[in-house]
Tab-separated table of C-alpha atoms in Angstrom:
chain	number	residue	atom	x	y	z
A	1	THR	CA	1.168	1.104	-22.595
A	2	LYS	CA	-2.599	2.942	-21.398
A	3	PRO	CA	-1.831	3.988	-17.666
A	4	VAL	CA	-4.034	2.516	-14.755
A	5	LEU	CA	-3.894	2.993	-10.991
A	6	VAL	CA	-5.581	1.098	-8.310
A	7	ILE	CA	-5.929	2.099	-4.721
A	8	HIS	CA	-6.002	-0.055	-1.195
A	9	GLY	CA	-7.181	1.855	2.465
A	10	GLY	CA	-7.509	-1.155	5.148
A	11	ALA	CA	-9.139	-4.143	4.755
A	12	GLY	CA	-10.478	-6.762	7.671
A	13	THR	CA	-14.418	-7.331	9.310
A	14	LEU	CA	-15.779	-3.617	8.299
A	15	ASP	CA	-19.307	-3.065	9.973
A	16	ARG	CA	-22.242	-1.580	7.199
A	17	SER	CA	-24.372	-0.413	10.786
A	18	ARG	CA	-21.814	1.664	11.119
A	19	LEU	CA	-21.250	3.228	7.368
A	20	THR	CA	-23.644	5.747	8.137
A	21	PRO	CA	-24.098	7.859	4.487
A	22	GLU	CA	-22.456	10.863	5.571
A	23	LEU	CA	-19.174	8.377	6.372
A	24	ARG	CA	-19.773	7.064	3.331
A	25	VAL	CA	-19.471	10.265	1.402
A	26	LYS	CA	-16.315	11.439	3.101
A	27	TYR	CA	-14.565	7.424	2.563
A	28	ILE	CA	-15.724	7.281	-1.211
A	29	ALA	CA	-14.064	11.038	-1.918
A	30	ALA	CA	-11.138	10.580	0.569
A	31	LEU	CA	-10.649	7.454	-2.375
A	32	GLU	CA	-11.548	9.286	-5.310
A	33	GLN	CA	-9.090	12.359	-4.523
A	34	ALA	CA	-6.424	9.423	-4.292
A	35	LEU	CA	-8.026	8.887	-7.506
A	36	LEU	CA	-7.314	11.567	-8.687
A	37	ALA	CA	-4.426	12.281	-7.428
A	38	GLY	CA	-2.674	9.574	-9.010
A	39	ASN	CA	-4.291	9.468	-12.896
A	40	GLU	CA	-2.892	13.402	-13.252
A	41	VAL	CA	0.291	11.946	-12.376
A	42	LEU	CA	-0.188	9.325	-15.339
A	43	THR	CA	-1.901	10.765	-17.492
A	44	ASN	CA	0.431	14.172	-18.063
A	45	GLY	CA	2.898	10.992	-18.954
A	46	GLY	CA	4.681	10.611	-15.239
A	47	GLU	CA	6.017	7.302	-14.005
A	48	ALA	CA	3.994	4.808	-12.116
A	49	LEU	CA	6.104	5.606	-9.169
A	50	ASP	CA	5.503	9.609	-8.545
A	51	ALA	CA	1.464	8.503	-9.533
A	52	VAL	CA	1.221	6.040	-6.264
A	53	VAL	CA	3.305	9.131	-3.906
A	54	ALA	CA	0.692	10.748	-4.953
A	55	ALA	CA	-2.376	8.654	-4.102
A	56	VAL	CA	-0.717	7.139	-1.091
A	57	THR	CA	0.156	11.352	-0.039
A	58	VAL	CA	-4.235	11.868	-0.378
A	59	LEU	CA	-4.899	8.378	2.115
A	60	GLU	CA	-2.275	9.540	4.716
A	61	ASP	CA	-3.713	12.866	4.983
A	62	CYS	CA	-6.943	11.947	5.617
A	63	PRO	CA	-7.690	10.384	9.505
A	64	LEU	CA	-10.557	7.715	8.497
A	65	PHE	CA	-7.468	4.509	6.992
A	66	ASN	CA	-4.329	3.594	8.985
A	67	SER	CA	-0.911	5.081	7.922
A	68	GLY	CA	0.012	8.891	8.062
A	69	LYS	CA	-2.595	11.458	9.942
A	70	GLY	CA	-4.710	8.813	11.447
A	71	ALA	CA	-2.443	6.192	12.405
A	72	VAL	CA	-3.377	3.791	14.815
A	73	PHE	CA	-1.502	3.098	18.246
A	74	ASN	CA	1.133	0.092	18.955
A	75	SER	CA	0.382	-1.019	22.882
A	76	ALA	CA	2.573	2.319	24.697
A	77	GLY	CA	0.658	5.159	22.659
A	78	LYS	CA	2.730	5.368	19.743
A	79	ASN	CA	2.534	5.844	16.535
A	80	GLU	CA	5.055	3.516	15.158
A	81	LEU	CA	4.510	4.083	10.728
A	82	GLU	CA	5.801	1.813	7.750
A	83	ALA	CA	6.119	1.862	4.171
A	84	SER	CA	7.461	0.321	1.121
A	85	VAL	CA	7.759	1.147	-2.232
A	86	MET	CA	9.665	-1.494	-5.385
A	87	LEU	CA	9.491	-0.818	-8.993
A	88	SER	CA	8.975	-3.493	-11.780
A	89	ARG	CA	12.024	-1.755	-13.551
A	90	PRO	CA	13.845	1.733	-12.058
A	91	PRO	CA	11.904	4.675	-13.521
A	92	SER	CA	12.361	5.709	-17.414
A	93	ASN	CA	14.890	8.866	-16.190
A	94	ARG	CA	17.533	7.420	-13.497
A	95	PRO	CA	20.090	5.798	-15.634
A	96	ASP	CA	22.182	5.213	-12.403
A	97	ILE	CA	19.854	3.356	-10.417
A	98	LEU	CA	21.170	-0.203	-11.382
A	99	PRO	CA	18.527	-2.546	-12.112
A	100	THR	CA	19.350	-4.417	-9.047
A	101	ARG	CA	18.270	-2.015	-7.137
A	102	ARG	CA	14.301	-3.266	-6.709
A	103	GLY	CA	12.782	-1.734	-3.536
A	104	LEU	CA	12.502	-0.357	-0.057
A	105	GLY	CA	10.627	-0.816	3.297
A	106	VAL	CA	10.776	2.031	6.387
A	107	THR	CA	9.754	0.800	10.001
A	108	LEU	CA	9.098	1.956	12.909
A	109	ILE	CA	9.009	5.574	11.579
A	110	THR	CA	7.184	7.887	14.309
A	111	ARG	CA	8.631	11.637	13.017
A	112	ALA	CA	7.809	11.257	8.434
A	113	LYS	CA	4.538	13.704	8.234
A	114	ASN	CA	3.801	11.652	5.171
A	115	PRO	CA	6.542	7.877	4.384
A	116	SER	CA	4.779	7.687	1.060
A	117	HIS	CA	7.645	10.724	0.508
A	118	LEU	CA	10.069	9.426	3.137
A	119	VAL	CA	10.462	5.629	1.311
A	120	ARG	CA	10.586	7.921	-2.211
A	121	ALA	CA	13.206	9.786	-1.002
A	122	LEU	CA	15.425	6.770	-0.032
A	123	TYR	CA	14.990	4.266	-2.996
A	124	LEU	CA	15.978	8.396	-5.331
A	125	ALA	CA	18.958	7.971	-3.378
A	126	PRO	CA	21.360	5.201	-3.901
A	127	GLU	CA	24.456	6.798	-3.832
A	128	SER	CA	24.115	6.482	0.099
A	129	ILE	CA	20.747	3.943	0.059
A	130	HIS	CA	21.831	0.962	-0.720
A	131	HIS	CA	19.571	-1.407	1.377
A	132	ALA	CA	16.179	-2.804	0.786
A	133	PHE	CA	15.342	-2.549	4.581
A	134	LEU	CA	15.317	0.458	7.126
A	135	SER	CA	14.053	1.188	10.581
A	136	GLY	CA	14.630	3.718	12.736
A	137	ALA	CA	16.048	7.639	13.126
A	138	TYR	CA	18.455	7.579	10.967
A	139	PRO	CA	16.139	7.061	7.240
A	140	GLU	CA	13.993	10.100	8.065
A	141	ASP	CA	16.675	12.026	9.344
A	142	PHE	CA	17.835	10.901	5.628
A	143	ALA	CA	14.746	11.636	4.280
A	144	ALA	CA	14.962	15.053	5.577
A	145	SER	CA	18.086	16.923	4.453
A	146	ARG	CA	16.863	16.035	1.374
A	147	GLY	CA	13.854	17.791	1.956
A	148	GLU	CA	10.997	15.791	3.217
A	149	THR	CA	8.988	17.191	6.109
A	150	LEU	CA	8.947	15.772	9.608
A	151	VAL	CA	6.526	16.364	12.593
A	152	ASP	CA	6.088	16.392	16.881
A	153	PRO	CA	4.742	13.110	17.052
A	154	SER	CA	1.985	13.932	18.282
A	155	TYR	CA	0.299	15.013	14.240
A	156	PHE	CA	-0.391	11.034	14.054
A	157	TRP	CA	-2.743	11.435	17.165
A	158	THR	CA	-6.219	11.426	16.056
A	159	GLU	CA	-9.234	10.622	18.959
A	160	ALA	CA	-10.707	7.620	17.192
A	161	ARG	CA	-7.270	5.888	17.092
A	162	TRP	CA	-6.605	7.223	20.194
A	163	ARG	CA	-9.342	5.231	22.129
A	164	GLU	CA	-10.104	3.138	19.819
A	165	HIS	CA	-5.649	1.932	21.141
A	166	ARG	CA	-7.677	2.575	24.965
A	167	ARG	CA	-10.495	0.493	24.494
A	168	GLY	CA	-8.639	-2.483	22.960
A	169	LEU	CA	-6.725	-2.528	25.921
A	170	GLY	CA	-9.439	-2.359	28.268
A	171	LEU	CA	-8.155	1.383	29.778
A	172	PRO	CA	-10.089	4.328	30.523
A	173	GLU	CA	-11.057	6.662	27.446
A	174	ASP	CA	-10.768	9.754	29.219
A	175	PRO	CA	-9.199	11.983	29.625
A	176	LEU	CA	-7.296	12.832	25.733
A	177	PRO	CA	-3.905	13.652	25.716
A	178	TYR	CA	-4.902	16.003	23.533
A	179	PRO	CA	-7.786	18.356	22.582
A	180	SER	CA	-9.241	15.517	18.959
A	181	THR	CA	-8.719	18.343	15.190
A	182	THR	CA	-10.917	15.382	13.754
A	183	ASP	CA	-14.584	14.966	13.852
A	184	SER	CA	-15.722	11.993	16.461
A	185	SER	CA	-17.459	10.648	15.221
A	186	ASP	CA	-15.858	9.843	12.373
A	187	ALA	CA	-15.379	6.584	12.986
A	188	PRO	CA	-13.419	3.861	11.395
A	189	LEU	CA	-15.741	0.562	10.793
A	190	ASP	CA	-12.050	-0.894	10.851
A	191	GLN	CA	-12.277	-1.245	14.497
A	192	LEU	CA	-8.713	-2.539	15.450
A	193	PRO	CA	-7.460	-2.771	12.967
A	194	LYS	CA	-5.199	-5.427	11.986
A	195	GLY	CA	-2.438	-3.596	9.453
B	1	THR	CA	-3.079	0.322	5.924
B	2	VAL	CA	-3.631	2.368	2.612
B	3	GLY	CA	-1.560	1.589	-1.154
B	4	ALA	CA	-1.878	1.633	-4.440
B	5	VAL	CA	-0.049	0.110	-7.911
B	6	ALA	CA	0.164	2.467	-11.014
B	7	LEU	CA	1.335	1.143	-14.251
B	8	ASP	CA	2.587	4.018	-15.802
B	9	ALA	CA	2.882	4.722	-19.766
B	10	GLN	CA	6.493	3.555	-20.578
B	11	GLY	CA	5.280	0.362	-19.393
B	12	CYS	CA	6.232	0.569	-15.587
B	13	ILE	CA	4.940	-0.753	-12.424
B	14	ALA	CA	4.803	0.710	-9.325
B	15	CYS	CA	3.954	-0.071	-5.816
B	16	LEU	CA	3.589	1.618	-2.924
B	17	THR	CA	1.978	0.245	0.904
B	18	SER	CA	2.656	2.838	4.236
B	19	THR	CA	0.332	2.100	7.623
B	20	GLY	CA	0.008	2.676	11.160
B	21	GLY	CA	0.754	-1.786	11.542
B	22	LEU	CA	-1.683	-3.048	13.796
B	23	THR	CA	-3.809	-1.209	16.527
B	24	ASN	CA	-2.075	-2.034	20.529
B	25	LYS	CA	0.752	-4.502	18.341
B	26	LEU	CA	3.943	-4.529	20.671
B	27	PRO	CA	6.141	-1.804	20.209
B	28	GLY	CA	9.174	-2.549	17.571
B	29	ARG	CA	6.623	-4.996	15.973
B	30	VAL	CA	7.899	-4.682	12.028
B	31	GLY	CA	4.467	-5.935	9.662
B	32	ASP	CA	4.383	-6.438	6.159
B	33	THR	CA	4.129	-3.533	3.986
B	34	PRO	CA	8.124	-2.994	4.478
B	35	THR	CA	9.221	-6.347	4.021
B	36	MET	CA	9.308	-7.155	0.979
B	37	GLY	CA	7.582	-9.513	-1.098
B	38	THR	CA	5.042	-10.139	1.773
B	39	GLY	CA	3.076	-6.971	2.235
B	40	PHE	CA	5.036	-5.474	-1.727
B	41	TRP	CA	6.732	-6.736	-4.623
B	42	ALA	CA	6.913	-5.821	-8.093
B	43	GLU	CA	8.692	-8.139	-10.523
B	44	GLU	CA	9.182	-8.140	-14.971
B	45	TRP	CA	10.068	-11.318	-16.240
B	46	LYS	CA	10.617	-12.705	-19.819
B	47	PRO	CA	9.418	-15.767	-20.079
B	48	THR	CA	10.970	-18.396	-21.772
B	49	GLY	CA	8.804	-21.373	-21.890
B	50	PRO	CA	7.024	-23.041	-25.028
B	51	LEU	CA	4.437	-20.172	-25.745
B	52	ALA	CA	7.664	-17.712	-25.601
B	53	ARG	CA	9.588	-18.971	-27.568
B	54	LEU	CA	6.047	-18.719	-30.189
B	55	TRP	CA	5.210	-15.193	-29.047
B	56	ARG	CA	8.782	-14.688	-30.268
B	57	LYS	CA	8.829	-16.455	-33.154
B	58	LEU	CA	5.165	-14.773	-34.057
B	59	THR	CA	5.486	-11.535	-33.430
B	60	ARG	CA	9.033	-11.167	-32.882
B	61	LYS	CA	10.080	-9.234	-29.207
B	62	PRO	CA	10.644	-10.639	-25.819
B	63	LEU	CA	7.211	-11.171	-24.222
B	64	ARG	CA	7.193	-9.476	-21.429
B	65	VAL	CA	5.614	-9.303	-17.980
B	66	ALA	CA	5.479	-6.827	-14.951
B	67	VAL	CA	3.206	-7.822	-12.210
B	68	GLY	CA	2.784	-5.190	-8.740
B	69	VAL	CA	0.977	-6.226	-5.310
B	70	SER	CA	0.171	-3.870	-2.160
B	71	GLY	CA	-1.630	-6.142	0.160
B	72	THR	CA	-3.677	-4.760	3.487
B	73	GLY	CA	-5.117	-7.372	6.441
B	74	ASP	CA	-3.185	-9.758	9.252
B	75	GLY	CA	-0.417	-9.063	8.282
B	76	ASP	CA	1.101	-11.726	10.509
B	77	TYR	CA	0.223	-14.421	7.604
B	78	PHE	CA	0.947	-11.797	4.558
B	79	ILE	CA	4.253	-12.131	6.274
B	80	ARG	CA	3.927	-15.926	6.540
B	81	LEU	CA	2.806	-17.023	3.019
B	82	ASN	CA	4.956	-14.940	1.529
B	83	ALA	CA	2.025	-13.583	-0.045
B	84	ALA	CA	3.014	-10.714	-2.988
B	85	SER	CA	5.361	-12.523	-4.157
B	86	THR	CA	3.537	-15.301	-3.951
B	87	VAL	CA	0.857	-13.966	-6.644
B	88	ALA	CA	4.287	-12.742	-9.335
B	89	HIS	CA	5.656	-16.023	-8.399
B	90	ARG	CA	2.922	-18.295	-9.620
B	91	MET	CA	2.532	-16.294	-12.779
B	92	LYS	CA	5.762	-16.761	-13.532
B	93	TYR	CA	6.102	-20.954	-13.458
B	94	LEU	CA	2.866	-21.722	-13.028
B	95	GLY	CA	1.269	-19.494	-15.825
B	96	GLU	CA	-1.406	-18.125	-13.957
B	97	SER	CA	-3.877	-14.854	-14.688
B	98	LEU	CA	-2.882	-12.370	-12.718
B	99	GLU	CA	-6.611	-12.548	-11.804
B	100	LYS	CA	-6.310	-15.825	-10.705
B	101	ALA	CA	-3.131	-15.619	-8.942
B	102	THR	CA	-4.196	-12.766	-6.752
B	103	SER	CA	-7.157	-14.962	-5.519
B	104	ALA	CA	-5.861	-18.056	-5.111
B	105	VAL	CA	-3.066	-16.354	-2.234
B	106	VAL	CA	-6.014	-14.525	-0.815
B	107	GLU	CA	-7.836	-17.415	-0.627
B	108	ASP	CA	-4.893	-19.260	0.394
B	109	LEU	CA	-4.023	-16.364	3.351
B	110	LYS	CA	-8.391	-17.309	4.193
B	111	LEU	CA	-7.468	-20.600	4.652
B	112	ASN	CA	-4.854	-19.749	7.201
B	113	GLY	CA	-6.455	-18.271	9.254
B	114	GLY	CA	-5.496	-14.140	7.620
B	115	LEU	CA	-7.945	-11.562	6.412
B	116	GLY	CA	-7.307	-9.310	3.844
B	117	GLY	CA	-7.048	-8.282	0.147
B	118	LEU	CA	-4.759	-8.021	-2.503
B	119	ILE	CA	-4.660	-5.166	-5.383
B	120	ALA	CA	-1.936	-5.468	-8.468
B	121	VAL	CA	-2.007	-4.980	-11.913
B	122	ASN	CA	0.009	-6.689	-14.390
B	123	GLN	CA	2.010	-4.746	-18.103
B	124	ASP	CA	-1.451	-4.813	-19.313
B	125	GLY	CA	-3.447	-3.644	-17.104
B	126	GLN	CA	-5.600	-5.804	-15.886
B	127	VAL	CA	-6.051	-5.665	-12.255
B	128	ALA	CA	-7.435	-7.558	-9.427
B	129	LEU	CA	-8.286	-6.527	-6.714
B	130	PRO	CA	-9.782	-10.120	-4.386
B	131	LEU	CA	-10.681	-10.474	-0.652
B	132	ASN	CA	-11.545	-12.602	1.625
B	133	CYS	CA	-13.472	-10.503	3.929
B	134	SER	CA	-16.401	-8.502	3.853
B	135	GLY	CA	-14.968	-4.908	3.147
B	136	MET	CA	-12.155	-3.258	1.402
B	137	TYR	CA	-11.367	0.273	0.543
B	138	ARG	CA	-10.082	0.359	-2.802
B	139	GLY	CA	-11.171	1.854	-6.400
B	140	VAL	CA	-9.518	2.073	-10.094
B	141	ILE	CA	-8.650	5.297	-12.495
B	142	ARG	CA	-8.223	4.047	-16.261
B	143	THR	CA	-7.181	6.787	-18.885
B	144	ASP	CA	-10.830	7.944	-19.157
B	145	GLY	CA	-10.362	9.985	-15.392
B	146	VAL	CA	-13.581	8.525	-13.486
B	147	PRO	CA	-12.948	6.440	-10.295
B	148	LYS	CA	-14.477	3.756	-9.728
B	149	THR	CA	-14.670	2.653	-5.565
B	150	ALA	CA	-16.352	0.752	-3.674
B	151	ILE	CA	-16.316	-0.261	0.548
B	152	PHE	CA	-17.604	-3.769	1.147
B	153	ASP	CA	-17.292	-7.355	-0.729
B	154	ASP	CA	-20.613	-7.398	-2.984
B	155	GLU	CA	-19.836	-4.227	-3.646
């Protein structure tokens, strides 16, 4: 089988007029970096599970995309992250994972730096995580016990997402709750993303 | 929302989706990203129809079909339509190609008021990236190692 990898960011009504050449370069660079990260796993004989985690990690760490760092805010001004993983069949190097273990989703995540790492950790721990869908603090604490990184919820804050959250509710955008660490000119094209 | 679907050299397909959800969603709202069958799905099956029997007779190998899907867009509509698993079901029960099944689901989403797109891979390494809106950040890479990317629908 010849490996292949496809990725996506958000979809919706993207505003062409907001896409400056500089911003386009940043989007394309992030997408290419994600593709190359995943492809490196595949070309070295790695598994599809690790390839998708490698690719999504790049996008989660990029503030341009609505996941991880750069996630949107809910109406209460909080980040509630979600992630999932699913395989067509269990990893070939893990005979302990039953064929019935198809995949897993997590929701209402607030501290996992990379939700993609969290779902992989949960998927590969079938002896104790035998559910298909988990929410809240427990999955995060479990993943942390397996070495995954938890962060303060303020890690996910970006100026662009905060402003669109406040603007969407008709609230004043200033003052900002934190000093901005991202380029304020990198306003995403998908204003008010739909998830 | 971001996502990835990969087919590895062993023939396994994995999909992974990650999101912050919907801007100004109600606290506690759960979208399609973590909801199995709506925003993500991966499945492998062995067809059993006459064509599959012919295949087995000719090749002495069972026909194997697999697909992985990740979606992005109006998550609530993806949930109502069970969008991601419907791609696999259309392939399994209607015998549709990957491209036809994904396009049909994306079109169905639009007819029901939902904007968005899907990415999908099958067991042969064919890919589909249909969308029903003006844009979706997307990309594909194959064994040649050359990343191909696009943003708007006409790219």
